PDB file of C-alpha atoms in Angstrom:
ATOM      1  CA  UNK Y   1      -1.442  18.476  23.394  1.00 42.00           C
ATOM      2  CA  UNK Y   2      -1.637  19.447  19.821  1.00 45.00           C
ATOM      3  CA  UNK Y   3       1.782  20.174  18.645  1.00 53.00           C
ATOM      4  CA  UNK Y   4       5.404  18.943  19.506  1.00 57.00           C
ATOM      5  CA  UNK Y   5       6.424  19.778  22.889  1.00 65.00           C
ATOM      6  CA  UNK Y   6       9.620  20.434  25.049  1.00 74.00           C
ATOM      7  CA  UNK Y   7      12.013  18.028  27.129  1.00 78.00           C
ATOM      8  CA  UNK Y   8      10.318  19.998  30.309  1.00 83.00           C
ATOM      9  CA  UNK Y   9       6.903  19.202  29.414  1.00 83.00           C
ATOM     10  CA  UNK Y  10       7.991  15.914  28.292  1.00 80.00           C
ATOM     11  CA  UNK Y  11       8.802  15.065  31.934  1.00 83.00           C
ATOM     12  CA  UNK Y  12       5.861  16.445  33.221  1.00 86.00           C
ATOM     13  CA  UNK Y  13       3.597  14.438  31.107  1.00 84.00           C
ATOM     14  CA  UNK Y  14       5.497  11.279  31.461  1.00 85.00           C
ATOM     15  CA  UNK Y  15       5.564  11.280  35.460  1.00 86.00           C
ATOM     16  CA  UNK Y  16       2.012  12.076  35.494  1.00 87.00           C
ATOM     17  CA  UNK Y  17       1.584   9.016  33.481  1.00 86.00           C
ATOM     18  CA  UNK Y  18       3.975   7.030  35.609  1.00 86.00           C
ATOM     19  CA  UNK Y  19       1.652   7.804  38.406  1.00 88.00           C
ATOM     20  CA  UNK Y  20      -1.297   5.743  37.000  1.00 87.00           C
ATOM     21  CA  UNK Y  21       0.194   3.371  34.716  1.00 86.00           C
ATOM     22  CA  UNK Y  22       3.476   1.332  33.732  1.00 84.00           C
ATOM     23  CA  UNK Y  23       5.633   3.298  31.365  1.00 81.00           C
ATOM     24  CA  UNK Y  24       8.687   2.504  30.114  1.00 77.00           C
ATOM     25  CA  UNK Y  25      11.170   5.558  28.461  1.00 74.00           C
ATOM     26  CA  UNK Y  26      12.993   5.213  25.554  1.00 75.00           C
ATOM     27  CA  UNK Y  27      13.630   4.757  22.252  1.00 80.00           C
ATOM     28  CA  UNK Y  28      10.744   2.306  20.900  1.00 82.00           C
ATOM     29  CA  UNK Y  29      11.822  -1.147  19.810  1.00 86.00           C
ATOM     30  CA  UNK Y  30       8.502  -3.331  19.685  1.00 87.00           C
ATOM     31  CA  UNK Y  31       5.178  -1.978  19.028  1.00 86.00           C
ATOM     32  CA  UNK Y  32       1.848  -4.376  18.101  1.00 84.00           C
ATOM     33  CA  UNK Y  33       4.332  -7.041  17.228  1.00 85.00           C
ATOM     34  CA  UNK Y  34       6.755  -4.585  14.973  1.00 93.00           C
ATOM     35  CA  UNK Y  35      10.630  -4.557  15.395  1.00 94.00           C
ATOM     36  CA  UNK Y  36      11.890  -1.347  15.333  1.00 93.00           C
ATOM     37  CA  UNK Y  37      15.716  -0.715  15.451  1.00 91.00           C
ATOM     38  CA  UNK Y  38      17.325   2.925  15.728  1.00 87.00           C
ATOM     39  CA  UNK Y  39      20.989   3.204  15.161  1.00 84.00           C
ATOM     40  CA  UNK Y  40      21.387   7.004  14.652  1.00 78.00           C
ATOM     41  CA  UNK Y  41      21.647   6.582  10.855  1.00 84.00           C
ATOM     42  CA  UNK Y  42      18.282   4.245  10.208  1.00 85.00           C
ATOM     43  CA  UNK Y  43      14.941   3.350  11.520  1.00 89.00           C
ATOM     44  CA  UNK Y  44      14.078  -0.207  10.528  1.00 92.00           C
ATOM     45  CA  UNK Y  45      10.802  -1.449  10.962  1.00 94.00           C
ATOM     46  CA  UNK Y  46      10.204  -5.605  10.630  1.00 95.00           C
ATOM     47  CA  UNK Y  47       7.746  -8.241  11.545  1.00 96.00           C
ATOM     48  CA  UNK Y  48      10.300 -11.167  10.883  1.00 96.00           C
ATOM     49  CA  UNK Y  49       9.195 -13.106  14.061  1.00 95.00           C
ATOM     50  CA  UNK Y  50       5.746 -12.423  13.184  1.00 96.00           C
ATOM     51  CA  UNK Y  51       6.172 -13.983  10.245  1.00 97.00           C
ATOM     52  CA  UNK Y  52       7.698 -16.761  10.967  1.00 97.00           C
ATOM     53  CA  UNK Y  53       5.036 -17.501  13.763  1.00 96.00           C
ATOM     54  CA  UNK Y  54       2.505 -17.138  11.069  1.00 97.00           C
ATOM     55  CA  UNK Y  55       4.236 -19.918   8.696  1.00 97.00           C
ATOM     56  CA  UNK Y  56       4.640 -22.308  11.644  1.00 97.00           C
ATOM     57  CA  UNK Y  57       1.018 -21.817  12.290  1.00 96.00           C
ATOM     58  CA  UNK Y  58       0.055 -23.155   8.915  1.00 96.00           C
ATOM     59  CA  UNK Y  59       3.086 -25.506   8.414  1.00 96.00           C
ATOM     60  CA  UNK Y  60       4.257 -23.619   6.055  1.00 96.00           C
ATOM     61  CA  UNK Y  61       7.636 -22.635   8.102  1.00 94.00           C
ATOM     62  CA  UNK Y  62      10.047 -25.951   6.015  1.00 95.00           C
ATOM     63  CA  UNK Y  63       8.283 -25.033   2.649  1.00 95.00           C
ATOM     64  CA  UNK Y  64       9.922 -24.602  -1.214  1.00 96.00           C
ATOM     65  CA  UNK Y  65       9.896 -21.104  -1.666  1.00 96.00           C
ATOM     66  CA  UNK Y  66       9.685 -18.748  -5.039  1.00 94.00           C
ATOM     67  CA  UNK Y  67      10.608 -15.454  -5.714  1.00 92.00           C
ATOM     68  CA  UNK Y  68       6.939 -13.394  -6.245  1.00 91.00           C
ATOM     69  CA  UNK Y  69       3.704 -14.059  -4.483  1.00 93.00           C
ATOM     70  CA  UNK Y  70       1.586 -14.938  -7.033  1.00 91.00           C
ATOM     71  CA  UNK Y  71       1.702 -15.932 -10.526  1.00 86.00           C
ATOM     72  CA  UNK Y  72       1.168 -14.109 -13.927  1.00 81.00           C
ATOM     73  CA  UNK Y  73      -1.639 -16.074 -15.248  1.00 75.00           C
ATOM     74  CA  UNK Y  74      -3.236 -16.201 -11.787  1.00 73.00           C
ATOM     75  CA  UNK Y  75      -6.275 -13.876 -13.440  1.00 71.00           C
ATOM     76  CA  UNK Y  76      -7.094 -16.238 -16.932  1.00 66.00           C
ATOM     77  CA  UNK Y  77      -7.135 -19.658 -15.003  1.00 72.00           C
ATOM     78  CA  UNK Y  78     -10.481 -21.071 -14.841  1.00 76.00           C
ATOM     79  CA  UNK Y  79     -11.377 -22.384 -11.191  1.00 77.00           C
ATOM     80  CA  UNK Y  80     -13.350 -25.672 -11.376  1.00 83.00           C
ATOM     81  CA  UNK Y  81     -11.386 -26.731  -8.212  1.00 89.00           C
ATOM     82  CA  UNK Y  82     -14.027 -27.768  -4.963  1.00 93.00           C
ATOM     83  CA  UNK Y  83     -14.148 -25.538  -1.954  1.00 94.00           C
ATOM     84  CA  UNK Y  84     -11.733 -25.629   1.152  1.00 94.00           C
ATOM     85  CA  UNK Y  85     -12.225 -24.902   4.656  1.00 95.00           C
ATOM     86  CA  UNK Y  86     -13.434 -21.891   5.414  1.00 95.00           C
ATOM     87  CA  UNK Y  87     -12.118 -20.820   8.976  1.00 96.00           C
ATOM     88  CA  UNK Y  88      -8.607 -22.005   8.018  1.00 96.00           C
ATOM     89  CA  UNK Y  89      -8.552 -19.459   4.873  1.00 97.00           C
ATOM     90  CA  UNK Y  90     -10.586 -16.598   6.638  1.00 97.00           C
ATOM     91  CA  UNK Y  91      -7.130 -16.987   9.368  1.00 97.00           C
ATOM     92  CA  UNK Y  92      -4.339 -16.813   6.827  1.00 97.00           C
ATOM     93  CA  UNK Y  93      -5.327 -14.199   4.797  1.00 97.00           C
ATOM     94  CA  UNK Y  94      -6.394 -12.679   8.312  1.00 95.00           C
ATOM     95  CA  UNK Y  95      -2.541 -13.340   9.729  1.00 96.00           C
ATOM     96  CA  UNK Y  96      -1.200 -11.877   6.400  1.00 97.00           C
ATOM     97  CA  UNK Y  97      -3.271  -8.543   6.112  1.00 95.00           C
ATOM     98  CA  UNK Y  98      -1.730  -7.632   9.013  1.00 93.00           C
ATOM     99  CA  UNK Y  99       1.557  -7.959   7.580  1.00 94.00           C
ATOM    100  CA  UNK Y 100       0.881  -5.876   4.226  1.00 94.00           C
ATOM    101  CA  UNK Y 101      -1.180  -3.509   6.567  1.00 93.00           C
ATOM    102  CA  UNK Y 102       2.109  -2.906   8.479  1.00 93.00           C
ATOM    103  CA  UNK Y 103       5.835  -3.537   6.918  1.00 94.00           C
ATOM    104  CA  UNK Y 104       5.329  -5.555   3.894  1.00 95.00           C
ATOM    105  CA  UNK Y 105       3.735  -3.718   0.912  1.00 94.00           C
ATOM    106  CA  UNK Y 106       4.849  -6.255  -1.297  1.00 93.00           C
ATOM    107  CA  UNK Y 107       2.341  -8.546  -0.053  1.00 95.00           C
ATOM    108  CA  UNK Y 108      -0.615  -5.675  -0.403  1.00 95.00           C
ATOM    109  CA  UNK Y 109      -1.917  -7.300  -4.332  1.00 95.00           C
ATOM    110  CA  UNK Y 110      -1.914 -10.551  -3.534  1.00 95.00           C
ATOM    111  CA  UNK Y 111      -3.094 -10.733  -0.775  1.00 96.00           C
ATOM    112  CA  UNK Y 112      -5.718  -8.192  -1.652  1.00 94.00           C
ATOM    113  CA  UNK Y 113      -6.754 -10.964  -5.067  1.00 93.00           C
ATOM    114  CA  UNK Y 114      -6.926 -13.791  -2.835  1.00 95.00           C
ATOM    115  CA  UNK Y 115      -9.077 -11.752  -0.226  1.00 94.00           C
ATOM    116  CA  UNK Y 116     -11.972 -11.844  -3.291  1.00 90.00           C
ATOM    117  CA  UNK Y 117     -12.369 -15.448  -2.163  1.00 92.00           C
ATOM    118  CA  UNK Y 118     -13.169 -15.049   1.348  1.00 93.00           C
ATOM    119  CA  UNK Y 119     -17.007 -16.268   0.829  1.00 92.00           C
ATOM    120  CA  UNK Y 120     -16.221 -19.172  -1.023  1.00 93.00           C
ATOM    121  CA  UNK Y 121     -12.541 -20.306  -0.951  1.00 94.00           C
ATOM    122  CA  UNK Y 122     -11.591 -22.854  -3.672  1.00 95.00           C
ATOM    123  CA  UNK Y 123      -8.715 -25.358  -3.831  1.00 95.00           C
ATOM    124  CA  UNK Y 124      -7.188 -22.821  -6.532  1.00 94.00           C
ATOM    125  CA  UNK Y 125      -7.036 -19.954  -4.023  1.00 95.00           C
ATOM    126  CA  UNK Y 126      -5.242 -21.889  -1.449  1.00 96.00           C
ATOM    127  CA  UNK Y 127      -2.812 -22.740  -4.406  1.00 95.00           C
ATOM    128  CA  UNK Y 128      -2.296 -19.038  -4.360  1.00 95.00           C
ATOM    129  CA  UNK Y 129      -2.281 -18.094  -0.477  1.00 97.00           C
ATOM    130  CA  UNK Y 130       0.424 -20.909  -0.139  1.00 97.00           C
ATOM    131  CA  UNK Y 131       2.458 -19.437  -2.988  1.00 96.00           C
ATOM    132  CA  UNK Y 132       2.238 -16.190  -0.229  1.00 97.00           C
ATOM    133  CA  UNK Y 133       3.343 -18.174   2.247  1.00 98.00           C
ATOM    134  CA  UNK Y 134       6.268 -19.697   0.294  1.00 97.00           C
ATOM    135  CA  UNK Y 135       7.429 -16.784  -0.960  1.00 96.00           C
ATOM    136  CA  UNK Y 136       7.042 -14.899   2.743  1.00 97.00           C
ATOM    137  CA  UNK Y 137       9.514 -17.613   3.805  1.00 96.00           C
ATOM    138  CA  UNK Y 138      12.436 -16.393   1.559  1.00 95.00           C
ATOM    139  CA  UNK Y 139      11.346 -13.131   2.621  1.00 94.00           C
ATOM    140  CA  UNK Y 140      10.455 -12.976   5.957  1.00 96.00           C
ATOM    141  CA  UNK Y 141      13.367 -10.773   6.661  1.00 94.00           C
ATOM    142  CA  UNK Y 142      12.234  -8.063   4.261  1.00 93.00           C
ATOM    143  CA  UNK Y 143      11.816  -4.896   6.485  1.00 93.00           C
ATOM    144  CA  UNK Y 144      11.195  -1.288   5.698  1.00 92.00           C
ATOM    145  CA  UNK Y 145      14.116   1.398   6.397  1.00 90.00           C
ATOM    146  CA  UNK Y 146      13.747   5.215   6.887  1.00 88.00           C
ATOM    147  CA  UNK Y 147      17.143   7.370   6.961  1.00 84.00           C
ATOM    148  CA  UNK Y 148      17.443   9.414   9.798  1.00 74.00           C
ATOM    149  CA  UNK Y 149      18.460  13.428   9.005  1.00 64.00           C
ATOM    150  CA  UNK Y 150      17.691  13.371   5.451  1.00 57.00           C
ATOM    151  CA  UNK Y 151      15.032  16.449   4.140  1.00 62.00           C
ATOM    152  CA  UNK Y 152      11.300  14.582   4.205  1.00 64.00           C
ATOM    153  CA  UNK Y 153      10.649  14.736   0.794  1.00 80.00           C
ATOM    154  CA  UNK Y 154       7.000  13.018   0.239  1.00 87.00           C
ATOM    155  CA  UNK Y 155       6.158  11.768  -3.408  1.00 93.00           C
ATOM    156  CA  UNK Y 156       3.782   9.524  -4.510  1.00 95.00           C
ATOM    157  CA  UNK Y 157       3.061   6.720  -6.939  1.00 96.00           C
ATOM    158  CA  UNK Y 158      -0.310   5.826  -9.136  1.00 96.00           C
ATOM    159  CA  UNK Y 159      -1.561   3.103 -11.261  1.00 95.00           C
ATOM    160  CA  UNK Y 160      -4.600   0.563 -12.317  1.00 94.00           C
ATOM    161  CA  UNK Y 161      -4.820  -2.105 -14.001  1.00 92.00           C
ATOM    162  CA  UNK Y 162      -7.792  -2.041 -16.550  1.00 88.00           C
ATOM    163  CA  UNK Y 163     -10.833  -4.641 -16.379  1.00 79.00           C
ATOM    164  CA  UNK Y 164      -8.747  -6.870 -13.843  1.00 76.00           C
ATOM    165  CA  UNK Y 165     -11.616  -8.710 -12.211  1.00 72.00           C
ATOM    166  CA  UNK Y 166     -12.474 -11.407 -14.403  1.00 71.00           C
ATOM    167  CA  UNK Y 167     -16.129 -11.478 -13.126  1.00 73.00           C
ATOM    168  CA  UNK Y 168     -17.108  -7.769 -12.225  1.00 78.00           C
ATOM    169  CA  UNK Y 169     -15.011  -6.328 -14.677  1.00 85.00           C
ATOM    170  CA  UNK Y 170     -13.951  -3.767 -12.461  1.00 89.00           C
ATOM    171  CA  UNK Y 171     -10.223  -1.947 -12.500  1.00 92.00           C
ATOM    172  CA  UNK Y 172      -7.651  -2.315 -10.007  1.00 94.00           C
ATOM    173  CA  UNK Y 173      -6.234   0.912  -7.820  1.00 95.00           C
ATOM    174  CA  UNK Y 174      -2.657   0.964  -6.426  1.00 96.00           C
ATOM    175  CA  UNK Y 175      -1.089   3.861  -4.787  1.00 97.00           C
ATOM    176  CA  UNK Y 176       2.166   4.116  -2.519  1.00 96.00           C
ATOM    177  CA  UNK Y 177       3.923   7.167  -0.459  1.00 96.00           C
ATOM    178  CA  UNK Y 178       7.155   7.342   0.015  1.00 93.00           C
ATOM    179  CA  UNK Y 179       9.707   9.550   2.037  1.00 86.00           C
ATOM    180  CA  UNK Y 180      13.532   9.434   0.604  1.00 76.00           C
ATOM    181  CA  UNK Y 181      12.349   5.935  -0.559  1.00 78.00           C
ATOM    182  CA  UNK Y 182      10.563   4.521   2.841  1.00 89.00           C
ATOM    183  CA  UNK Y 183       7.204   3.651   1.694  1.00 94.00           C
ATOM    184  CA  UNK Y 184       4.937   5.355   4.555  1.00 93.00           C
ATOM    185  CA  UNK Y 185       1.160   4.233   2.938  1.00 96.00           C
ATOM    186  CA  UNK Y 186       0.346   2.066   0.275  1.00 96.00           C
ATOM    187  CA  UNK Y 187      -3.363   0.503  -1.323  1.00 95.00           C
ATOM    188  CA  UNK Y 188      -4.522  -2.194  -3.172  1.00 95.00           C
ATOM    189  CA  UNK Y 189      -7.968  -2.342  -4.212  1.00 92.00           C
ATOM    190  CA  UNK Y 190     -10.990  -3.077  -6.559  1.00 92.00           C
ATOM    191  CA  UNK Y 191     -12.433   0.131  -7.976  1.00 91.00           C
ATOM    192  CA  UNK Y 192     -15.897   1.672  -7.486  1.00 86.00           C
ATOM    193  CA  UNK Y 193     -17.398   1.235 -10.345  1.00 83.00           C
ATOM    194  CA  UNK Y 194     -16.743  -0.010 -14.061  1.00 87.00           C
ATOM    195  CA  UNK Y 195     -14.265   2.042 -16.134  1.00 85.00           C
ATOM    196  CA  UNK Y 196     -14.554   1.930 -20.101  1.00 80.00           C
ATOM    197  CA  UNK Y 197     -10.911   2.344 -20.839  1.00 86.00           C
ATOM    198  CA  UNK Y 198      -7.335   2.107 -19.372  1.00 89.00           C
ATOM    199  CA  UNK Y 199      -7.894   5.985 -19.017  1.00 87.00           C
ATOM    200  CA  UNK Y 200     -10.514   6.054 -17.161  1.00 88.00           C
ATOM    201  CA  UNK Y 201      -8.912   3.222 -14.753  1.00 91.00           C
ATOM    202  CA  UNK Y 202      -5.575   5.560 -14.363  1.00 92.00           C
ATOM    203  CA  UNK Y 203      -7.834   8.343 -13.457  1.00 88.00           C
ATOM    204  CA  UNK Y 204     -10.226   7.177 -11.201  1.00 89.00           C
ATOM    205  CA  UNK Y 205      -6.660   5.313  -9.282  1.00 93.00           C
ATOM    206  CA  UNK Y 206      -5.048   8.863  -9.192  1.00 93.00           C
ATOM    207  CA  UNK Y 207      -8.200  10.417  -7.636  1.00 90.00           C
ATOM    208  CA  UNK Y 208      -7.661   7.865  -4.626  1.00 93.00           C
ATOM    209  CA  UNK Y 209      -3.732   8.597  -4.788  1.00 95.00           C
ATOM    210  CA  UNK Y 210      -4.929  11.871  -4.309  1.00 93.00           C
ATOM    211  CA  UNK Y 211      -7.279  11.920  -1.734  1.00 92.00           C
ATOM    212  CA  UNK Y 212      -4.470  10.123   0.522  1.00 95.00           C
ATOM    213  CA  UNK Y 213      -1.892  12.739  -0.535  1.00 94.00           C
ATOM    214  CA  UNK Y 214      -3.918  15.621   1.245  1.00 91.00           C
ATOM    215  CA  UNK Y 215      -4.466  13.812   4.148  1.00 93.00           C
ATOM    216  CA  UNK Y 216      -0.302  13.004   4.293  1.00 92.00           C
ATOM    217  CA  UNK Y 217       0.366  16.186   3.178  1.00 89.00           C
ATOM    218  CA  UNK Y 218      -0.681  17.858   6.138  1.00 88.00           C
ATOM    219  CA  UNK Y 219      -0.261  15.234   8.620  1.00 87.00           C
ATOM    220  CA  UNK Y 220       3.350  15.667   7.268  1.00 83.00           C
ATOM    221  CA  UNK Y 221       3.301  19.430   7.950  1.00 82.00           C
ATOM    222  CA  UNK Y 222       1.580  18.966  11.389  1.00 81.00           C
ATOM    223  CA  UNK Y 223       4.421  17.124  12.509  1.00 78.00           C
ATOM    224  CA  UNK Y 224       7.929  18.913  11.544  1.00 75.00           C
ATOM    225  CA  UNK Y 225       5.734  22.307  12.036  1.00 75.00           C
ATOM    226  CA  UNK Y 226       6.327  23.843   8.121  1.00 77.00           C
ATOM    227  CA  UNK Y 227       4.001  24.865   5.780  1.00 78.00           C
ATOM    228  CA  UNK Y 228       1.741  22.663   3.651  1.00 74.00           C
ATOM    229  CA  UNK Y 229       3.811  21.930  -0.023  1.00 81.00           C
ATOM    230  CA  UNK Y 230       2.571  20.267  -2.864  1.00 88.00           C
ATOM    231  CA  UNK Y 231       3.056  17.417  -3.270  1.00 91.00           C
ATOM    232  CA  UNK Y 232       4.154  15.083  -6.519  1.00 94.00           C
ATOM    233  CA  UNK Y 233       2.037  12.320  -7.973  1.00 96.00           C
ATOM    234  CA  UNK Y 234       4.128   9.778 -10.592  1.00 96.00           C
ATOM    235  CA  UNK Y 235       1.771   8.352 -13.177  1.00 95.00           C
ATOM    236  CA  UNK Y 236       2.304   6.629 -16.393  1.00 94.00           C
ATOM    237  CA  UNK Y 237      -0.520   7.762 -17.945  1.00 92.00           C
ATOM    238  CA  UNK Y 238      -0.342  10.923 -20.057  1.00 92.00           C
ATOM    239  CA  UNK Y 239      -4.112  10.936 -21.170  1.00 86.00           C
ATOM    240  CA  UNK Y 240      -5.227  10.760 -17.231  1.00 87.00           C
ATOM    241  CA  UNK Y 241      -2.097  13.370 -16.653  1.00 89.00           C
ATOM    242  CA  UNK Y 242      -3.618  15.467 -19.282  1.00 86.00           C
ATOM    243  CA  UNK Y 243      -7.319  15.167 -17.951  1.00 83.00           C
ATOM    244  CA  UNK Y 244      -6.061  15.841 -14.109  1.00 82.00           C
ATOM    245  CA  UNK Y 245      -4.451  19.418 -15.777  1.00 80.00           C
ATOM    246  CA  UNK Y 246      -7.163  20.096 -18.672  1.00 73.00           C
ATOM    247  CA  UNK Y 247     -10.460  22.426 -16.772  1.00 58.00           C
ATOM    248  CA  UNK Y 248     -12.015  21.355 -20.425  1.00 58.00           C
ATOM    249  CA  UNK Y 249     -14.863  18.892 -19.551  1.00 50.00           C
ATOM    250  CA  UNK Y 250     -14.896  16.974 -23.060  1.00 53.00           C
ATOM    251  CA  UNK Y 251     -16.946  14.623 -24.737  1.00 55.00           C
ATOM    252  CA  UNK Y 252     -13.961  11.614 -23.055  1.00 60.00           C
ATOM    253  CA  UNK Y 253     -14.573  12.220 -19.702  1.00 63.00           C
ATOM    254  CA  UNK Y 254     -18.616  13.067 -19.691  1.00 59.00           C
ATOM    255  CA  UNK Y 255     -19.466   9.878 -18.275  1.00 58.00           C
ATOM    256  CA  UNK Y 256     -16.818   9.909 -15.562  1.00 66.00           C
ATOM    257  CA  UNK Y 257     -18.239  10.724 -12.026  1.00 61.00           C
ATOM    258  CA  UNK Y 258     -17.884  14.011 -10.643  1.00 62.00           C
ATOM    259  CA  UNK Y 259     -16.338  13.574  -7.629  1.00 65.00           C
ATOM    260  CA  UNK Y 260     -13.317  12.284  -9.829  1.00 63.00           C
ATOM    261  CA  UNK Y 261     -12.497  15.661 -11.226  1.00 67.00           C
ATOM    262  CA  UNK Y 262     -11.665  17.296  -7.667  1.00 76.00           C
ATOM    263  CA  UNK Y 263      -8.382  16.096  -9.163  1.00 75.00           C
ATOM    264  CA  UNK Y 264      -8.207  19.267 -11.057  1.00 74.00           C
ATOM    265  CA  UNK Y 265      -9.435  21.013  -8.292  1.00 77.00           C
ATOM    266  CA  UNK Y 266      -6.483  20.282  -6.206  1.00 83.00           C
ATOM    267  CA  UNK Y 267      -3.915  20.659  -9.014  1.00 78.00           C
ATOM    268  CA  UNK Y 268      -5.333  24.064  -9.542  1.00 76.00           C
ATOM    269  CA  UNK Y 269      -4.450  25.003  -5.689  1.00 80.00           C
ATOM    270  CA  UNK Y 270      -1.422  23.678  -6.298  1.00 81.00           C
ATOM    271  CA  UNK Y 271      -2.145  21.012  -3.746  1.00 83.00           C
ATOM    272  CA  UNK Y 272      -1.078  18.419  -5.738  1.00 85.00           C
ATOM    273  CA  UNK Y 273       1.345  17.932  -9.178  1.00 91.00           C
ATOM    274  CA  UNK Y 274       1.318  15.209 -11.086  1.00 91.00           C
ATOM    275  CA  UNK Y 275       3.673  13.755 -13.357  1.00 93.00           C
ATOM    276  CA  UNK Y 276       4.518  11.018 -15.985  1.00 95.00           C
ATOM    277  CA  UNK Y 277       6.970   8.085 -14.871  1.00 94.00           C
ATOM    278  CA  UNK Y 278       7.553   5.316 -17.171  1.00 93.00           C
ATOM    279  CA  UNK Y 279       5.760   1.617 -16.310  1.00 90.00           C
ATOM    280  CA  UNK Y 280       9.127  -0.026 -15.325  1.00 87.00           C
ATOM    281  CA  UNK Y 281       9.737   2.729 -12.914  1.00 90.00           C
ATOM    282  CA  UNK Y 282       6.352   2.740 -11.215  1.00 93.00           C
ATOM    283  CA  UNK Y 283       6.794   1.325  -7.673  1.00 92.00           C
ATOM    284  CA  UNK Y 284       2.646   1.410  -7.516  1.00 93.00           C
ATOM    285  CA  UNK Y 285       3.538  -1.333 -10.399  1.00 92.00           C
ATOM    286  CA  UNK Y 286       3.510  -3.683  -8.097  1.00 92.00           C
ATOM    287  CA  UNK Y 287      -0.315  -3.115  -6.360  1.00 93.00           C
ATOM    288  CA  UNK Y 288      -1.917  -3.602  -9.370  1.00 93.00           C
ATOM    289  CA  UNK Y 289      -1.433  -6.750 -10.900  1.00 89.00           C
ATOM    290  CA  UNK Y 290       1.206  -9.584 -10.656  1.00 88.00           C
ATOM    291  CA  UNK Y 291       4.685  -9.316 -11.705  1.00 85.00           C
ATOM    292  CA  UNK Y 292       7.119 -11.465 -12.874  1.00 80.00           C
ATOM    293  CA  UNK Y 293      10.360 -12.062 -10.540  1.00 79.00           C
ATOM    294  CA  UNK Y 294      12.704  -9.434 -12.333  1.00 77.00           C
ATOM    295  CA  UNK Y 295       9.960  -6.888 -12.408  1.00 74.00           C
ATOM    296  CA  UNK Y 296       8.941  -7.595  -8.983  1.00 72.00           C
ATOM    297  CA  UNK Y 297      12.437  -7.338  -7.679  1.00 73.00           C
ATOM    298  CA  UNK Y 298      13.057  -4.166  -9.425  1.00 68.00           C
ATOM    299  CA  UNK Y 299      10.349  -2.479  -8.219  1.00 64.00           C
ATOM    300  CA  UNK Y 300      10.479  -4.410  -4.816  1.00 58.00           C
ATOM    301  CA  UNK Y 301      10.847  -2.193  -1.435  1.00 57.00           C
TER     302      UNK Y 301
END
């Protein structure tokens, strides 16, 4: 089958299924440990139980908790603290990728700057995975709504945050799609390779935003059967916005790699737009670098 089908063929399938296998009918309500409620209006999708499964695991499930999961000056401290066991942090961040992977995106940087320990976990790490844990208790609720009936309008969100890794050097990427406000996909991660400015960092972060956005965009247009549309890229960058539209290849963006400027390409073919968006109204704020609690709230999904 390659394209939506009818109730009759519907039927078929599903008793030819029924034949060899247990099938239930429905509307779906648990899938790979996911709650998901339909009322008509909403489809909420959480991993509360999950979660709390996961704190009781590591006796974390009666802890304080704090309201953002990590702290500002979690980069600049210096970590002279002795090494901790290895299986036992390999498993949490383990049990708590899957919940960024899934329903929480607000999980997706820290968990992504603790995951840079994974070789050699320190004493200062845990600090940090625990402050996850504590502030996944307050939270454990959080879960991630889609309005039924409304027109799917996709946009998406870019940022970096320049020179974040205190040892490589190396920039940080963040990207998130949303539909009407349900974020759909979202990334957290190191870049490639070195950039030399903030510029260079937003650039290089929109060239991933973008190479996600064509693979939504017609994933999106496979399944409600319309046309591929462009689609809009927020980024509060107006040097990389002015790159992204400029075909001039200047003396600022000779070293950058090639493969970045398909960017222009794709703008060009009106594949992609991209536009300017202040910081504070960036929701890929928030995969970047840590917040503090009344940034992180506002930006919070």
């Amino acid at each position: 089958l390659f394209g939506p089908i009818d109730e009759d063929t519907y039927k078929i399938l599903l008793k030819k299924l029924e034949a060899d296998f247990k099938v239930t009918s429905g509307l779906l309500s648990w899938f790979l440990g996911i709650a998901i409620t339909q009322d008509g209006t909403h489809i909420v999708m959480s991993q509360e139980q999950y979660a709390l499964r996961v704190l009781k695991r590591f006796s974390m499930d009666d802890c304080a908790t704090v309201s953002s999961p990590m702290i500002i000056s979690a980069n600049s401290v210096e970590d002279n603290t002795g090494a901790v066991d290895l299986k036992l942090y390999r498993s949490a961040i383990g049990s708590l990728i899957h919940l960024a992977k899934w329903t929480r995106p607000d999980l997706a940087f820290a968990i992504s700057y603790c995951a840079r320990a994974m070789a050699k976990p320190t004493e200062l790490y845990w600090t940090y995975v625990k402050r996850i844990f504590r502030y996944l208790r307050k939270t454990a609720s959080h879960a991630i709504a889609y309005k039924k009936g409304v027109t799917a309008s996709l946009v998406g969100y870019s940022d970096s945050d320049f020179a974040n890794c205190s040892t490589s050097r190396k920039s940080i990427s963040g990207f998130v799609f949303v539909v009407d406000k349900g974020p759909i996909s979202w990334k957290s991660s190191k870049q490639e390779l070195v950039a030399t400015s903030t510029l260079e960092a937003e650039y290089i972060a929109l060239f991933s935003a973008s190479q996600e956005a064509l693979f939504l965009q017609r994933l999106l247009a496979y399944i409600t059967s319309t046309p591929v549309v462009s689609i809009c890229i927020w980024v509060d960058n107006q040097g990389a916005i002015a790159i992204a539209k400029n075909p001039e290849f200047h003396k600022r963006t000779k070293h950058i790699g090639v493969k970045y400027h398909a960017i222009r390409e794709r703008f060009i073919q009106n594949l992609i737009e991209v536009k300017y968006v202040k910081t504070d109204e960036n929701l890929a704020d928030v995969f970047t670098k840590p917040l503090p609690p009344p940034a992180f709230a506002n930006l919070e999904f």
